[in-house]
Short mmCIF file of C-alpha atoms and ligand atoms in Angstrom, two decimals:
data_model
loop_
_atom_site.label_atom_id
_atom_site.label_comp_id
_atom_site.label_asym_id
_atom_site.label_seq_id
_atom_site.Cartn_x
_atom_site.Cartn_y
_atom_site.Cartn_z
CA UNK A 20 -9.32 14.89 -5.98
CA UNK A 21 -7.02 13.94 -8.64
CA UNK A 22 -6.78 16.30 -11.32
CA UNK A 23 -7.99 15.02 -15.09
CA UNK A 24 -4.30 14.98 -16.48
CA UNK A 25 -3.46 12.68 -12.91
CA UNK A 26 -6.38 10.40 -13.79
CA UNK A 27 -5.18 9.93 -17.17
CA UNK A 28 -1.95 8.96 -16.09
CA UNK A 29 -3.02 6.82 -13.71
CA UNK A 30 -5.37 5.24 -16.94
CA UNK A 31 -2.38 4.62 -19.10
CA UNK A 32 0.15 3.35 -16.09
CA UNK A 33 -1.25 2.09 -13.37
CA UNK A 34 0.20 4.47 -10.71
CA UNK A 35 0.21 8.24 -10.21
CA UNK A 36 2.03 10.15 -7.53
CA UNK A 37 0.00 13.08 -6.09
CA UNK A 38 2.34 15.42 -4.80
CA UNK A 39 1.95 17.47 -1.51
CA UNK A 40 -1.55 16.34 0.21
CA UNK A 41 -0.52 16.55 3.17
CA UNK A 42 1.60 19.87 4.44
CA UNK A 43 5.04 18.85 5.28
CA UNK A 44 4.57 20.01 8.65
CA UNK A 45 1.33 16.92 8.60
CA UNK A 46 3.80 14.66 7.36
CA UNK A 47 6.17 15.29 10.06
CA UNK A 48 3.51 14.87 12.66
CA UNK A 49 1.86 11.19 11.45
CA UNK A 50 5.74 10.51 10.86
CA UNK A 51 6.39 11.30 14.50
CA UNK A 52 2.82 8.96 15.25
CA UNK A 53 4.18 6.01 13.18
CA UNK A 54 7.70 5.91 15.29
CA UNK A 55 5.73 6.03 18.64
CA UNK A 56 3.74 3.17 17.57
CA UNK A 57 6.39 1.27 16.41
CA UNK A 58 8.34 1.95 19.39
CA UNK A 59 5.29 0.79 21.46
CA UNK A 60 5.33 -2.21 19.52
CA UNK A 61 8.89 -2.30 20.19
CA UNK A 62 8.49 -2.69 23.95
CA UNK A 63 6.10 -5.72 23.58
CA UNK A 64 8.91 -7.58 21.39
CA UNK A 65 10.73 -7.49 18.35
CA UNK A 66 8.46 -8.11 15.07
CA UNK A 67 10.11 -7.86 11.95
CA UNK A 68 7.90 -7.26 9.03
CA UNK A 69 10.76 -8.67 6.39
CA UNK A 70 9.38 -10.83 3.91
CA UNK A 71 11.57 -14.23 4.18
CA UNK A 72 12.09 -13.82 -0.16
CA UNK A 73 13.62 -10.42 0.76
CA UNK A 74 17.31 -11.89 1.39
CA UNK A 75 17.27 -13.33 -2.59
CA UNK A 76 17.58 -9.66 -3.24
CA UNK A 77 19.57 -8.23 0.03
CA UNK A 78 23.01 -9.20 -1.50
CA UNK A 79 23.80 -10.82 1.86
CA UNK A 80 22.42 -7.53 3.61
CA UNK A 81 20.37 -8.53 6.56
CA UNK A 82 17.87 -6.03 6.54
CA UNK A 83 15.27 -4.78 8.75
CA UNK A 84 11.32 -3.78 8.52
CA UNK A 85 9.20 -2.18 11.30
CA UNK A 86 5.64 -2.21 10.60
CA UNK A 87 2.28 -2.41 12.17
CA UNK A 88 -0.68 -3.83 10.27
CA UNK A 89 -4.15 -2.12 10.58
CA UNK A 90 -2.97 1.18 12.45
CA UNK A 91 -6.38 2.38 13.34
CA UNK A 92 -7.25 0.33 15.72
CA UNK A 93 -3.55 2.11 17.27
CA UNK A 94 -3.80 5.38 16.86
CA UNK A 95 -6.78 8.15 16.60
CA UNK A 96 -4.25 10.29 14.44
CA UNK A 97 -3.77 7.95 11.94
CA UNK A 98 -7.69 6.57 11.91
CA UNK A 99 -8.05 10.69 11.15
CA UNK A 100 -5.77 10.30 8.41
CA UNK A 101 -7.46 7.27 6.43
CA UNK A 102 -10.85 9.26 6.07
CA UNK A 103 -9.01 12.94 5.45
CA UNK A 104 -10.79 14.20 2.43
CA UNK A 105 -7.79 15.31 0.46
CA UNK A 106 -6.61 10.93 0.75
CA UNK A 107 -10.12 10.13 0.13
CA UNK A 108 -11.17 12.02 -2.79
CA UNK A 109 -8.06 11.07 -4.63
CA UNK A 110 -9.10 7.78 -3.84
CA UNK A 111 -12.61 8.41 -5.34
CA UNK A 112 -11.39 9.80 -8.88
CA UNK A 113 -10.04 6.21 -9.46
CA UNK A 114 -12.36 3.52 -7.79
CA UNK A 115 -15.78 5.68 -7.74
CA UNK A 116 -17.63 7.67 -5.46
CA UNK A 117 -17.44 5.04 -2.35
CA UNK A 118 -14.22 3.95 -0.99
CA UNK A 119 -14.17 0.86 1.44
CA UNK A 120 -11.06 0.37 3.93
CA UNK A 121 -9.63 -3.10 2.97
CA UNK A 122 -6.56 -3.11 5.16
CA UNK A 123 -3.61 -0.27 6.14
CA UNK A 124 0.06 -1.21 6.95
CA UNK A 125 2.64 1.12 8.80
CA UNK A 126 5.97 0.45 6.99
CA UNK A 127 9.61 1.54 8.47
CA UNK A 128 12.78 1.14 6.99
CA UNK A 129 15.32 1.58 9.65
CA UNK A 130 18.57 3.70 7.94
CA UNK A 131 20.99 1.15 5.95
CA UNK A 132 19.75 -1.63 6.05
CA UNK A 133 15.47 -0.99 5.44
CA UNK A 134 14.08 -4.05 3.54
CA UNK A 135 13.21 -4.66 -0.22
CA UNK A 136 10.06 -5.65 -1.08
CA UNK A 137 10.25 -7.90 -4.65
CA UNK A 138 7.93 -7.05 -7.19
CA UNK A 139 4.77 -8.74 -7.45
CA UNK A 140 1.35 -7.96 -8.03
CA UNK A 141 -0.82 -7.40 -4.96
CA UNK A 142 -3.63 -9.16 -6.84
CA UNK A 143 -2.69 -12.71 -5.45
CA UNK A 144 -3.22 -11.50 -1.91
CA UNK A 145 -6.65 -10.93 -2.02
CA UNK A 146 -8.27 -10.98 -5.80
CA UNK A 147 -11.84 -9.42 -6.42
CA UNK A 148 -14.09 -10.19 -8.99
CA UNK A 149 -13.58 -6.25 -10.39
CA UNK A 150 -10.31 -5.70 -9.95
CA UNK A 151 -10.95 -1.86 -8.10
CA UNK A 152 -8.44 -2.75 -5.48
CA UNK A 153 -5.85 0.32 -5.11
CA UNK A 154 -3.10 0.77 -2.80
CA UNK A 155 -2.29 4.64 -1.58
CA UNK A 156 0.87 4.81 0.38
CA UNK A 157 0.97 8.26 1.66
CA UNK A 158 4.93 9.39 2.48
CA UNK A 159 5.75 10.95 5.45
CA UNK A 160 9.19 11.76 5.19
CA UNK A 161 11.25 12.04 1.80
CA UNK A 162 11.45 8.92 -0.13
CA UNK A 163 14.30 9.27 -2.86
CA UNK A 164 16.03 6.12 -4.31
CA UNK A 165 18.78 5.53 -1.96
CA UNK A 166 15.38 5.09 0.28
CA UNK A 167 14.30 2.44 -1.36
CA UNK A 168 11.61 3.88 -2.70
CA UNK A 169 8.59 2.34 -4.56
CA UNK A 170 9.10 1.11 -8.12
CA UNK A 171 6.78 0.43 -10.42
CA UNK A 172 6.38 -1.23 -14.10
CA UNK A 173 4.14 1.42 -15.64
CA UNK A 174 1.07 -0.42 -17.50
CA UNK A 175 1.38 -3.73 -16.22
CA UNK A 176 -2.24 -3.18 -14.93
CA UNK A 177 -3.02 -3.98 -18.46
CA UNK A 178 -1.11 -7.20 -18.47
CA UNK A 179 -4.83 -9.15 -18.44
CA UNK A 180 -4.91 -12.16 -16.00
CA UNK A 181 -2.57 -11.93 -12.73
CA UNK A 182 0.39 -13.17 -13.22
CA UNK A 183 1.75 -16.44 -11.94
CA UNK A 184 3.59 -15.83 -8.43
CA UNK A 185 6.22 -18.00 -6.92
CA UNK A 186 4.22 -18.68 -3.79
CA UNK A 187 6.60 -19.95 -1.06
CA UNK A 188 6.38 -17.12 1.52
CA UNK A 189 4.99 -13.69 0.48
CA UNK A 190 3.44 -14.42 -3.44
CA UNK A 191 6.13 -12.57 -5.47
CA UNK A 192 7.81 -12.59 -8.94
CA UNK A 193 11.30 -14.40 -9.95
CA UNK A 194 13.59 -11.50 -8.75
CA UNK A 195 16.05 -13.18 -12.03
CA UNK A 196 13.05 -12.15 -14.93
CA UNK A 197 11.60 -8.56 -12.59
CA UNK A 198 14.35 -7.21 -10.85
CA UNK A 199 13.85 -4.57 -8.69
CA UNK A 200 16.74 -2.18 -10.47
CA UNK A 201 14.99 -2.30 -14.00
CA UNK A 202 11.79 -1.01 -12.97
CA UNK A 203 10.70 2.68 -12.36
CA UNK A 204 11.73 4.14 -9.50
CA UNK A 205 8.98 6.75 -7.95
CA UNK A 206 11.08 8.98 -5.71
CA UNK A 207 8.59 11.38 -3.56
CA UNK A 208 8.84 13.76 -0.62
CA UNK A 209 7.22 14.22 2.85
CA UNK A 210 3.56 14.29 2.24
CA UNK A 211 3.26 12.94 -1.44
CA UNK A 212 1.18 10.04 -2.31
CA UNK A 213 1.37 7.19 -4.56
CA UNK A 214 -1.96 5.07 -5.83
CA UNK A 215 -1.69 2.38 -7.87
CA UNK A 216 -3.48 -0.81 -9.04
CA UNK A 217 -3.93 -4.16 -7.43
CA UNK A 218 -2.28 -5.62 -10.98
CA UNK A 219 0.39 -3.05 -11.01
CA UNK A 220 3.84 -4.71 -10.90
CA UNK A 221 5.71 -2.85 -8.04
CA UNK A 222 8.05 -3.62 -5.17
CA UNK A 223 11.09 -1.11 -3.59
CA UNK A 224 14.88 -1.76 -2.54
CA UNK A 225 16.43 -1.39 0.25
CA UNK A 226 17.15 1.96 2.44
CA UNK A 227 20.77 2.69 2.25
CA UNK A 228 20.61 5.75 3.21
CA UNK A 229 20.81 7.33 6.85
CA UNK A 230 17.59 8.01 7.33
CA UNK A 231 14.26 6.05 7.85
CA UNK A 232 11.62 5.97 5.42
CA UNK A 233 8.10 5.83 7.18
CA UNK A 234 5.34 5.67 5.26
CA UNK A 235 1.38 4.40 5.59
CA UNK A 236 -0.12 1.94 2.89
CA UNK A 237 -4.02 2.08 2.83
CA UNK A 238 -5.84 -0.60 0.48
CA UNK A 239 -9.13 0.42 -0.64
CA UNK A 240 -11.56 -1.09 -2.73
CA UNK A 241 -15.29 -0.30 -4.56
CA UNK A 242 -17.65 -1.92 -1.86
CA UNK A 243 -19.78 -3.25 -4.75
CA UNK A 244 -16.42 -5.18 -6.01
CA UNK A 245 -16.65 -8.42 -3.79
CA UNK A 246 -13.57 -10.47 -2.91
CA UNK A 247 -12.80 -13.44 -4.93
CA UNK A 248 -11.69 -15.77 -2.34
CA UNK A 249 -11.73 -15.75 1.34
CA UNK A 250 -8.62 -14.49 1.88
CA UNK A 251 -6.49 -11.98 3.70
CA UNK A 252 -9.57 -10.87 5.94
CA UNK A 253 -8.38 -8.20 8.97
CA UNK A 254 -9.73 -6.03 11.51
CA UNK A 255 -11.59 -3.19 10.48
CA UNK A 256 -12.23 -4.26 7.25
CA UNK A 257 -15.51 -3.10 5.19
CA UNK A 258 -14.92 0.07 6.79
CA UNK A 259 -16.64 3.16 4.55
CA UNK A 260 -14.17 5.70 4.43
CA UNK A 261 -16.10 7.76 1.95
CA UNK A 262 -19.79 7.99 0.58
CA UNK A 263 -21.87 4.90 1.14
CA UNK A 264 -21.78 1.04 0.74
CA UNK A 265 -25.06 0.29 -1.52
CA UNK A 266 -24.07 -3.15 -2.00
CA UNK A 267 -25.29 -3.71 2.53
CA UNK A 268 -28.89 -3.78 2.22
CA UNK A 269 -29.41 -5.74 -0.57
CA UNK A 270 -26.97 -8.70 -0.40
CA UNK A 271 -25.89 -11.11 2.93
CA UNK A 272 -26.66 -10.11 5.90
CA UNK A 273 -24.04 -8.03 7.53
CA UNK A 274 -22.63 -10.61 9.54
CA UNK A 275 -21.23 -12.99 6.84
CA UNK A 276 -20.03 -9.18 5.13
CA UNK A 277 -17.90 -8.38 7.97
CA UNK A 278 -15.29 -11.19 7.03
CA UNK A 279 -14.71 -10.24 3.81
O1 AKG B 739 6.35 0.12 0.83
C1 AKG B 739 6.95 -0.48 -0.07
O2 AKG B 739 8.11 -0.24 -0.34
C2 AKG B 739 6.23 -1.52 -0.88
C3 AKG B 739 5.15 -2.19 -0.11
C4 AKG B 739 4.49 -3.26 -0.89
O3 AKG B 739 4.81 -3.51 -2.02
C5 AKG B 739 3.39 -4.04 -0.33
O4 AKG B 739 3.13 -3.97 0.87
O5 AKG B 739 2.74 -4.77 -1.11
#
């Protein structure tokens, strides 16, 4: 679990990084997992994970993005790793005792030319009434900047309302009034973690260096904290991966739950 002075931090900014949990030698092994998956996925045809607003911020770079969406229902390994205590408890110090799988994405970005995400707020993705939604994207091989690592704009968890997104493509903020380079970057290594909020202004430039950087985003949510809207709904979702859901016998039936 996240220590007091971690939870604190995460209080006052939105985001902490929790170094080391997993062993580097752990983070080499789901890093070799996520390349065999994506090389799978490979086989089957070329699918390219770039958001389309991505090139306003490329510099004329045309950059590249393996990923996978909902990984468990790929790979044992990494189903292992989305209920592993030491990812779990973290999980638990901010959202409360039970943590509900809302969706996991496999991200690569290939050596010099990985993609940028803009920043935005994951909020207008999938809003819920609570606002408990947190994002944990565990690292599996060393993320520094010339990665393109995360960045974040500490406390903008606390900005009240979401904020408005330009919504052609993937929602995301005007690059011109949150660019990436102004915001903090959050360097980590092989086996750190980063959680942040759902309202948490984030977003990551590109990988420049000569390496990838693999890493595995798992959203996770309060189950008593229902969804807004109907909206980004995937496979596996409502999935406990710690304690119970107390909101499933009192509420719909479990077959309108599912979707949600
Ligand atoms: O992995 C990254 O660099 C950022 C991913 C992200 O912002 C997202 O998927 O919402």
């Amino acid at each position: 679990m996240l220590t007091e002075e971690q939870r604190s931090f995460y209080t006052q900014n939105g985001y902490v990084l929790a170094p080391g949990l997993l062993t580097p030698e752990e983070a080499a092994m789901y890093r070799d997992e996520c390349h065999a998956l994506a090389d799978r996925l490979s086989a089957i045809g070329t699918y390219d994970g770039t958001w389309g607003s991505a090139k306003d911020i490329s510099g004329g770079v045309a950059t590249q993005l393996r990923h996978c969406h909902d990984v468990q229902f790929y790979s044992a390994a990494l189903t292992q790793l989305i209920v592993d205590e030491r990812l779990t408890s973290a999980a638990a110090s901010i959202i409360g005792p039970n943590v509900q799988l809302h969706h996991t994405k496999m991200f690569i970005k290939p050596p010099e030319k990985g993609s940028p995400f803009p920043m935005h707020q994951d909020v207008p993705y999938f809003p819920h009434d609570n606002h408990s939604m947190i994002a944990a994207i565990i690292h599996f091989d060393d993320a520094p900047r010339e990665k393109g690592c995360v960045r974040v704009v500490p406390g903008s968890h606390k900005l009240g309302p979401p904020l408005e997104h330009i919504t052609e493509g993937s929602p995301h903020l005007d690059p011109k009034k949150y660019p990436i380079e102004e915001a903090t970057p959050v360097p980590a290594r092989a086996g750190d973690v980063l959680f942040f909020s759902y309202l948490t202004i984030h977003g990551s430039g590109i990988n420049v260096s000569d390496e990838a950087r693999t890493t595995l985003l798992v959203q996770m949510r309060d189950p008593e904290d229902p969804p807004t809207i109907r909206a980004h709904e995937s496979r596996g979702q409502g999935m406990m991966l710690r304690g119970i859901d107390p909101s499933c016998c009192t509420t719909k039936p479990s077959s309108e739950r599912q979707a949600q």
